[in-house]
XYZ file of C-alpha atoms in Angstrom:
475
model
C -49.050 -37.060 -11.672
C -52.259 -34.957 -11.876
C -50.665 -32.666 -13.921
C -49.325 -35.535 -16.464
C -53.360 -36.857 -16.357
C -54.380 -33.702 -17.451
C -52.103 -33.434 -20.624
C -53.229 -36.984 -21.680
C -57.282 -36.337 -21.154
C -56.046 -32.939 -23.838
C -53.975 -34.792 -25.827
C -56.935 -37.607 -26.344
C -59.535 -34.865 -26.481
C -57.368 -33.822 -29.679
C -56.990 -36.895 -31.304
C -60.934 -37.880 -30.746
C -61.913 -34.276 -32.342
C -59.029 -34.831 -34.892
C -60.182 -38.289 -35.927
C -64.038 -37.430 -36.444
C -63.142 -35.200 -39.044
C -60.397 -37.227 -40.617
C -62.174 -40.591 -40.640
C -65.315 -39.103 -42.489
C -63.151 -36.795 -44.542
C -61.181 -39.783 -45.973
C -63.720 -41.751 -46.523
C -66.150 -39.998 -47.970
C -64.619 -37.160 -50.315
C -63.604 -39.222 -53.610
C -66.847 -41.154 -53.395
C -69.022 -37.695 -53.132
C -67.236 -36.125 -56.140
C -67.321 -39.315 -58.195
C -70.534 -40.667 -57.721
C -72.726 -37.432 -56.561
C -70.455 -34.827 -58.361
C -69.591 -36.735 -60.816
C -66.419 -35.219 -61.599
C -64.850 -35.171 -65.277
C -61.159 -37.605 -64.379
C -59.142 -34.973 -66.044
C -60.521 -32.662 -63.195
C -59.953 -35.473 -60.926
C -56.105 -35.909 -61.336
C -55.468 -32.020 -61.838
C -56.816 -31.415 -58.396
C -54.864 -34.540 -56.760
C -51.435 -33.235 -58.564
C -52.305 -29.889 -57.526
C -53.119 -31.443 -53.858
C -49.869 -33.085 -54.052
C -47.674 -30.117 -54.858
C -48.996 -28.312 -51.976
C -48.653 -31.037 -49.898
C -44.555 -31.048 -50.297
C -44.770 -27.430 -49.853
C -46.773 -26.544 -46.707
C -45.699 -29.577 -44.779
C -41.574 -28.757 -44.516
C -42.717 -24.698 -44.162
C -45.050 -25.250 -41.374
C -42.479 -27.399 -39.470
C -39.840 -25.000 -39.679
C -41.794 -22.330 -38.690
C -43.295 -24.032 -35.426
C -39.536 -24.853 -34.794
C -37.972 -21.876 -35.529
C -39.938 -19.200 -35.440
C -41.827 -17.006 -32.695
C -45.010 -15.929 -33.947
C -47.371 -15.258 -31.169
C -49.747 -18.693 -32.530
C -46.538 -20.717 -32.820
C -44.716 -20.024 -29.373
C -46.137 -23.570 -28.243
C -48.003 -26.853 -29.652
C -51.311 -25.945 -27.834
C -51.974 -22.613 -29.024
C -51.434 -23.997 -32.548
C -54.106 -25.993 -31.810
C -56.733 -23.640 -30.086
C -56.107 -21.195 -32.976
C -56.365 -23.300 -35.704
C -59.060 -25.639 -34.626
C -62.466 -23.577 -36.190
C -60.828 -23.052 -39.503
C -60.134 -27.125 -39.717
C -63.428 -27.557 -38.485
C -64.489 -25.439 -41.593
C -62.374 -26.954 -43.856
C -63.694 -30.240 -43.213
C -67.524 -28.735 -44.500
C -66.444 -27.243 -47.521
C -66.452 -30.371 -50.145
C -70.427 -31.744 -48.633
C -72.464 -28.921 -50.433
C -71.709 -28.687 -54.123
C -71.259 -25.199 -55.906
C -72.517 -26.106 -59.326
C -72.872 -29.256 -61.326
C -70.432 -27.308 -64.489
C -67.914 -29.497 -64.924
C -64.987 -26.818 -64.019
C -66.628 -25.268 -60.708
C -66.955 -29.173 -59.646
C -62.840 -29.452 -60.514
C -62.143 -26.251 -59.011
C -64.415 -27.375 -55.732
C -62.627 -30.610 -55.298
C -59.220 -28.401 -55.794
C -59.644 -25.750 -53.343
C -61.259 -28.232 -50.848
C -58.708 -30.606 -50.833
C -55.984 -27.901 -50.452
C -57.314 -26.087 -47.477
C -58.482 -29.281 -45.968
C -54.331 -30.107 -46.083
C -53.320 -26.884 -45.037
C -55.228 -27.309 -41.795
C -55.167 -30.887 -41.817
C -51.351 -30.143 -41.488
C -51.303 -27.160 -39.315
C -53.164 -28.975 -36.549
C -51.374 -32.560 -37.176
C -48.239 -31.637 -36.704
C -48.907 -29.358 -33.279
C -50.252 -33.133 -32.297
C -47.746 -35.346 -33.438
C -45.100 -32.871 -31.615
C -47.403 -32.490 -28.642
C -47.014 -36.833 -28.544
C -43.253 -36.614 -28.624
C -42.857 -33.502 -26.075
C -45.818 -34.394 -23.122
C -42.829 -37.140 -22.233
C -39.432 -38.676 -23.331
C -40.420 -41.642 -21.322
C -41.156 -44.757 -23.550
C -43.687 -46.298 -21.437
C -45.438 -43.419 -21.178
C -45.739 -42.987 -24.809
C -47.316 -46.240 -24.960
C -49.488 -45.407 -22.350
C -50.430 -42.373 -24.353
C -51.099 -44.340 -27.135
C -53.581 -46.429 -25.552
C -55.208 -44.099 -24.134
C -55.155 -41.581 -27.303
C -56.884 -44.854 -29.200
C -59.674 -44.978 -26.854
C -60.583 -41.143 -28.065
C -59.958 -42.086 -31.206
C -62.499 -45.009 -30.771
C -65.238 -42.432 -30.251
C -63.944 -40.676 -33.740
C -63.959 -43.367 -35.762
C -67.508 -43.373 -35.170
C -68.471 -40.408 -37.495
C -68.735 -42.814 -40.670
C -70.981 -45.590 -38.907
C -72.941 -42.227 -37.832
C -72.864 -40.951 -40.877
C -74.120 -43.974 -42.994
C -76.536 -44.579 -41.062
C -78.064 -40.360 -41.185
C -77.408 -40.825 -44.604
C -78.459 -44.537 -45.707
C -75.187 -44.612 -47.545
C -75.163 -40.944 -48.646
C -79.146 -41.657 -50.231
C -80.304 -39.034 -48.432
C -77.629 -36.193 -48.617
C -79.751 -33.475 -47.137
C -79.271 -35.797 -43.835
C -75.569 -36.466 -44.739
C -74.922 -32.610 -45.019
C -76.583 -31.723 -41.472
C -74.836 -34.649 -39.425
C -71.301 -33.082 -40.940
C -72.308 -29.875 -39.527
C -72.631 -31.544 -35.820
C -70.059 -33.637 -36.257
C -67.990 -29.881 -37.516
C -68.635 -28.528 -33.803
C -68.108 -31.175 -31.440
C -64.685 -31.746 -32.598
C -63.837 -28.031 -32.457
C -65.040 -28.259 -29.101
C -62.604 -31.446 -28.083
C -59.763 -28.941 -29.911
C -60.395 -26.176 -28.384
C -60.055 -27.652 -24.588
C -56.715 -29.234 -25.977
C -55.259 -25.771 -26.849
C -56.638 -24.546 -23.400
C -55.097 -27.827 -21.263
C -52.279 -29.555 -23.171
C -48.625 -28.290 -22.164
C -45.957 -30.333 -23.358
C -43.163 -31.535 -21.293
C -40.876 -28.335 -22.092
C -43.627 -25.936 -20.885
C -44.105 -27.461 -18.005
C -40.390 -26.780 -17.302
C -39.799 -23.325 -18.433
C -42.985 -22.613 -15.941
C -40.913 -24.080 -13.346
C -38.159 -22.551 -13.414
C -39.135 -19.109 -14.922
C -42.247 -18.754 -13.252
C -44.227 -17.992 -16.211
C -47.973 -18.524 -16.786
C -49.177 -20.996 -19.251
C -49.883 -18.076 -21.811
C -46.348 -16.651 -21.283
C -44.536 -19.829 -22.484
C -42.481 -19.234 -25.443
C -40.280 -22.295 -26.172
C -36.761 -21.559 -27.176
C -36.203 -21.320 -30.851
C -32.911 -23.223 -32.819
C -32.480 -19.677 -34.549
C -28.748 -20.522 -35.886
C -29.759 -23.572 -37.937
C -30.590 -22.921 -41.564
C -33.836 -25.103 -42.393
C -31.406 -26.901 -45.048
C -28.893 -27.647 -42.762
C -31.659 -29.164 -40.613
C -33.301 -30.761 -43.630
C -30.069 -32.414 -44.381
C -29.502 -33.791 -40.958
C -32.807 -35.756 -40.925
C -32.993 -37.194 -44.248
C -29.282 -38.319 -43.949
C -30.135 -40.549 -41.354
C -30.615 -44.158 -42.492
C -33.352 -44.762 -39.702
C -35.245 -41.918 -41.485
C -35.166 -42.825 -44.451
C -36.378 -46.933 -43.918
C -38.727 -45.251 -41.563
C -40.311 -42.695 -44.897
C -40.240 -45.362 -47.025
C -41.737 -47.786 -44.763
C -44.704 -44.798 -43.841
C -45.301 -44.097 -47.617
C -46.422 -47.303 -48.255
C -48.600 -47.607 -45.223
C -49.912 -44.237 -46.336
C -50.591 -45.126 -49.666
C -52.427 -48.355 -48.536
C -54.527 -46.970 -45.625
C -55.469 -44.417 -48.394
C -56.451 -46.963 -51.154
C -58.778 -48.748 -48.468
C -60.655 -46.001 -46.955
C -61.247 -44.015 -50.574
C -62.411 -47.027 -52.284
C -63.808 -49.559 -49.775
C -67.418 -48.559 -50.506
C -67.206 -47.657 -53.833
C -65.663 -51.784 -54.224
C -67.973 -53.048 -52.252
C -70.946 -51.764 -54.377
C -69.577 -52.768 -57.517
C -68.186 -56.703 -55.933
C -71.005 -57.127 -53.847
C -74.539 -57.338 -54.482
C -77.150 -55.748 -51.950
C -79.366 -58.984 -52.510
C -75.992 -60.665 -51.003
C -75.655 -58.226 -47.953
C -77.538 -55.426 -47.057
C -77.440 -51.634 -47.405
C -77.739 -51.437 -43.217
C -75.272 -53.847 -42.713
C -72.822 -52.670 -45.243
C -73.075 -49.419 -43.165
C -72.311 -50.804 -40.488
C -69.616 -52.330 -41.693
C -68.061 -49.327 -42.984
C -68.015 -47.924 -39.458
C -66.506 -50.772 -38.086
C -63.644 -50.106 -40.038
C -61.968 -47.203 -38.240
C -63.387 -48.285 -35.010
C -61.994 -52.122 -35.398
C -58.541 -50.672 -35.775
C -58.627 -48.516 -32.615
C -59.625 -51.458 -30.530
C -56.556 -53.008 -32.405
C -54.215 -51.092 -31.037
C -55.768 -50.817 -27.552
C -55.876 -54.368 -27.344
C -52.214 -54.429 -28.287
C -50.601 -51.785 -26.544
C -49.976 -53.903 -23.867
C -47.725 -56.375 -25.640
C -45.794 -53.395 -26.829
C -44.402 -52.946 -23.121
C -43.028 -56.761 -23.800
C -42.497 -56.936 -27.702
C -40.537 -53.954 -29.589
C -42.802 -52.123 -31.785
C -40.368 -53.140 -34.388
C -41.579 -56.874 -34.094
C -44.843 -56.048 -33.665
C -44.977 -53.692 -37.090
C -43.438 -56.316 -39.205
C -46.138 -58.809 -38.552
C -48.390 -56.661 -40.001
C -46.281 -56.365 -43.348
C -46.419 -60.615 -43.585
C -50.085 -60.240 -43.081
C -50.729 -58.244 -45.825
C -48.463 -60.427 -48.389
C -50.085 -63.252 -47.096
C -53.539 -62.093 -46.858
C -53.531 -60.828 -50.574
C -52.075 -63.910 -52.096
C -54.467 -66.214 -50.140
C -57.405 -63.878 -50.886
C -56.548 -63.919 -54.475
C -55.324 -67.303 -55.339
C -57.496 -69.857 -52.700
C -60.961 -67.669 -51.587
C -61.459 -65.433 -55.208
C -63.851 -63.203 -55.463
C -67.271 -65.300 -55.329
C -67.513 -65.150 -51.684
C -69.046 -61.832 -50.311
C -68.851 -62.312 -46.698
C -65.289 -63.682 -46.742
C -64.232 -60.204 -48.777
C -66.371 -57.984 -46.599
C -64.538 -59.176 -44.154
C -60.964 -59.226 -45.717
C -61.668 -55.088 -46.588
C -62.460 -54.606 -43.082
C -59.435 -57.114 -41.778
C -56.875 -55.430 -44.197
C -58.334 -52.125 -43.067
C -57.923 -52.512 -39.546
C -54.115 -53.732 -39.677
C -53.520 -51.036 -42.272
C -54.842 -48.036 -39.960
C -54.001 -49.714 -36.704
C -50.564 -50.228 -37.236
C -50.158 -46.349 -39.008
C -51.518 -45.690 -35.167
C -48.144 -46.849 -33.676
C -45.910 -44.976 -36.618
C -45.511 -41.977 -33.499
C -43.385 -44.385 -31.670
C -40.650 -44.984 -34.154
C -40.980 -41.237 -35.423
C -40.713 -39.758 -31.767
C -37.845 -41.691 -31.443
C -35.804 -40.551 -34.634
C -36.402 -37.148 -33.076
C -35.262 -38.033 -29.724
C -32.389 -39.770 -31.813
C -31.846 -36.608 -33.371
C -31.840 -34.386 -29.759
C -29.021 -36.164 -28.669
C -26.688 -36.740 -31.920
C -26.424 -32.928 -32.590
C -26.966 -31.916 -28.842
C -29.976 -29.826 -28.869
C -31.597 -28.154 -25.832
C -34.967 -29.159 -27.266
C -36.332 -31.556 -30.193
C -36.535 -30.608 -33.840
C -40.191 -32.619 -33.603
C -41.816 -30.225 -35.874
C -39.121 -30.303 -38.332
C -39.008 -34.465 -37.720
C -42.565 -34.740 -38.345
C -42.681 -32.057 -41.322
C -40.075 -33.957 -43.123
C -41.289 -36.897 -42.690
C -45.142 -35.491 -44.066
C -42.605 -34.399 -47.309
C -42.140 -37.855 -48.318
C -45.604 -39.315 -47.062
C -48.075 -37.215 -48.372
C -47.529 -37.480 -51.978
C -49.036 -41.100 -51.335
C -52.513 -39.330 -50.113
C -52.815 -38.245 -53.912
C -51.066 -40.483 -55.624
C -53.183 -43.674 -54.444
C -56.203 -42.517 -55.497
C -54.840 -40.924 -59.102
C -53.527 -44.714 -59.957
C -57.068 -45.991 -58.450
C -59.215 -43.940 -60.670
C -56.765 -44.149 -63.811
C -57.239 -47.936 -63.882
C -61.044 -48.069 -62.869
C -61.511 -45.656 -65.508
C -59.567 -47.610 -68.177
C -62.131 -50.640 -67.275
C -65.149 -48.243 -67.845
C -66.440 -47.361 -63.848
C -67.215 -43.764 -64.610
C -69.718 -45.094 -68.029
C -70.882 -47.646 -65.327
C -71.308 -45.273 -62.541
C -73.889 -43.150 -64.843
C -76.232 -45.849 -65.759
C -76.790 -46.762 -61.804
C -80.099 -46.249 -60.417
C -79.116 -44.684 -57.397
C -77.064 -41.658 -58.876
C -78.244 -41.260 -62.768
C -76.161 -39.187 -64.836
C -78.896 -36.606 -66.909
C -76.217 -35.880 -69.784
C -75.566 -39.762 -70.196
C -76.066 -40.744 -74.295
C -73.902 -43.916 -74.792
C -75.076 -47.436 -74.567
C -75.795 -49.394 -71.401
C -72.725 -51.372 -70.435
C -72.347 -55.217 -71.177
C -72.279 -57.944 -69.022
C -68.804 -58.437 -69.621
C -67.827 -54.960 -69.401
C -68.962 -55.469 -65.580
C -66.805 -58.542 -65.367
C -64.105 -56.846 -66.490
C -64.226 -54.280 -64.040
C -65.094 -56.304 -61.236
C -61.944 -58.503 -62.134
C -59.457 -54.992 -62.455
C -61.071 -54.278 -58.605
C -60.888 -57.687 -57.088
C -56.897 -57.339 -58.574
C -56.161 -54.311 -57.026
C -57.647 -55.476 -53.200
C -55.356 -58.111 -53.215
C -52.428 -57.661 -54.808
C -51.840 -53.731 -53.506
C -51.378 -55.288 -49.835
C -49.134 -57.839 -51.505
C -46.543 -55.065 -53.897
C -46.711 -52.817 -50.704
C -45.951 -55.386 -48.039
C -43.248 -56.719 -50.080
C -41.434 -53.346 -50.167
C -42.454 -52.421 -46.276
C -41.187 -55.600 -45.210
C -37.526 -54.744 -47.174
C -37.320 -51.040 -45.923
C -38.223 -51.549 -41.977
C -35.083 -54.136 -41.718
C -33.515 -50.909 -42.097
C -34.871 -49.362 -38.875
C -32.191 -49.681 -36.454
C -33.150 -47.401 -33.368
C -33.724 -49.580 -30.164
C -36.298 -47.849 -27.987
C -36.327 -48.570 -24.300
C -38.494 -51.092 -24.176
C -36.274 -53.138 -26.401
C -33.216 -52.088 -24.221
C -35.108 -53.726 -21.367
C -36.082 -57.015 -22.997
C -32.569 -57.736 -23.618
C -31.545 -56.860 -20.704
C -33.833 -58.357 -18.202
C -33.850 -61.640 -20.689
């Protein structure tokens, strides 16, 4: 049991160092380069294609390799971690302090940030969603692990309230860049004690019974499958593919709100209505709301099948949208402010759970082609495949259309970031009504499009964990 206690303090020590970076990395990057950068949109969408292409690349590669491969920083999930941990740390720096303000080194910034921020990003990501499916096969535990990986996470999520609040909403950037720096080195420092402390499951065993040290542990490889042949078995399952479609949306939503919940919120609400300070804090509730989400309903998960309880979310979200759109509207600032963070926290709270249902496709898979140990990485990778594309995607369709109702000729004319090149006239009043009206549309009726398709695709899941085994039994 002690030893169990110690993977789960390393496991949550990763996702707490994993989610201060990712929190403030998500939420911050498009607004920096849009309204401090104030990057060309042809540079824009080159860099998110570009992002994208690498995305369906290094994701399938990198799970192969972890699977199937024995490089010396491969042979388990923690030393991924503890290897790879300063360079993400790094990565996550690289877009805060500009290179020049030419047009092309600003494209080529955003570019070669985003791309090494993925390759690590996916590097360390998958080592933890395989380290969540290997530390136990036991359901409960999972949950357990879950909870208790949320309560780090709680502490993570507060890099953008921190941030904000350093930077009065990125006024002072000076501030903004020194506060990334800290926030850089503490979580390399709750990575790095992962990679020392986490052993999975399967390490734990080989010790056992080879009497190996924790450093000797080499996990044995599935050397005689092709990485098509193993492609072909996941994506052929039916589970897998209602679970990818189901993900992509989530993906593509979670995405949409975190990129452009400030940037809306500027343009929809005045700061005579709320307040710069509380509008910060707002923001930071955002990712921490949807940790305590999920800790609050973890327990109901040992009752309720994850299945149940992920569905709700999807009739929330259709809903939510059509009673945001058609009965509040858009005259109500308090009632939206709190709609973006509501939508927010079901959108990232319930992409908390997505482990569960993805851990158990790879269990699934274990058994139906009798493997000695899990294809996770290869799971997970796959899975990332179809995903990711939504990470660029979301905010290419976002920009497009704020674009085509005049944000960036907006943007340039605001007090707060002015634009020294700007020539053309100041925009109308109904130029701003016209934009407001394309952003109101898109906070509503995104939640109600991707619900609507989420809601089709999970009736498609058919895996019954444990706990769902249980229910029907002991019912």
């Amino acid at each position: 049991m002690g030893k169990q206690r110690q993977q789960i303090l390393a496991y949550c020590a990763l996702v707490g160092g994993f989610d201060l970076l990712s929190s403030a990395y998500n939420f911050y990057y498009v607004k920096v380069f849009l309204n401090r950068y104030h990057i060309e949109e042809s540079w824009f969408q080159l860099s998110q294609i570009l992002f994208m292409v690498w995305n369906a690349v290094n994701d399938p590669l990198f799970a192969y390799c972890s699977d199937n491969k024995n490089f010396a920083m491969l042979k388990t999930r923690r030393s991924m971690i503890l290897y790879a941990a300063p360079f993400f740390s790094l990565s996550f720096l690289i877009p805060w302090f500009q290179w020049s303000t030419n047009p092309v080194i600003v494209g080529i910034h955003l570019i070669i940030a985003l791309c090494l921020w993925d390759t690590l990003f996916t590097f360390v990501g998958l080592a933890a969603c395989c380290l969540f499916t290997e530390i136990s096969k036991d359901t409960h535990i999972r949950i357990t692990i879950t909870r208790s990986a949320q309560m780090a996470a709680l502490c993570g999520s507060f890099s953008v309230m921190i941030l904000e609040h350093t930077s009065s909403g990125l006024q002072n950037f000076h501030a903004f860049q020194i506060t990334t720096v800290l926030i850089a080195l503490v979580s390399w420092y709750l990575m790095y004690y992962c990679g020392k402390h986490c052993h999975t499951h399967y390490d734990l065993e080989q010790m056992q019974h080879e009497n190996k040290s924790a450093d000797d542990v080499c996990h044995q490889k599935s050397e005689d499958e092709s990485y098509w042949k193993q492609t072909w078995q996941i994506v052929s399952d039916t589970n897998f593919l209602a679970f990818v479609t189901t993900n992509f949306c989530q993906e593509f939503h979670r995405t949409f709100i975190y990129n452009f919940v400030a940037i809306f919120c500027d343009q929809l609400i005045s700061s005579e209505e709320i307040s710069q300070s509380t509008r910060s804090t707002l923001y930071g509730i955002l990712p921490f709301a949807s940790k305590l989400l999920v800790i609050s309903i973890v327990p109901v998960l040992r009752i309720i099948p994850y299945k149940t309880v992920i569905r709700a979310n999807f009739i929330w979200k259709i809903s939510g949208g059509f009673f945001m759109y058609y009965v509040i509207g858009s005259n109500h600032p308090w009632i939206l402010m709190f709609f973006f963070v509501l939508d927010g926290c079901f959108a990232n709270g319930t992409f908390s759970l997505f482990n569960l249902p993805l851990s158990d496709i790879a269990d699934d898979n274990m058994i139906k082609y009798n493997r000695k140990h899990p294809i996770s990485s290869m799971v997970f990778g796959t899975n990332a495949l179809f995903v990711k594309p939504a990470i660029s995607l979301s905010p290419m369709l976002a920009v497009a259309v704020l674009n085509r109702y005049g944000y960036t000729h907006v943007q340039r004319f605001k007090g707060i970031t002015p634009h020294p090149s700007t020539t053309s006239a100041t925009p109308s009043g109904s130029q701003l009504e016209e934009l407001k009206g394309a952003m109101f549309f898109l906070v509503c009726w995104y939640p109600i499009i991707l619900g609507t398709i989420q809601f089709i695709s999970w009736s498609f899941f058919k895996i019954t964990n444990r706990t769902e085994k249980e229910i029907k039994v002991n019912g």
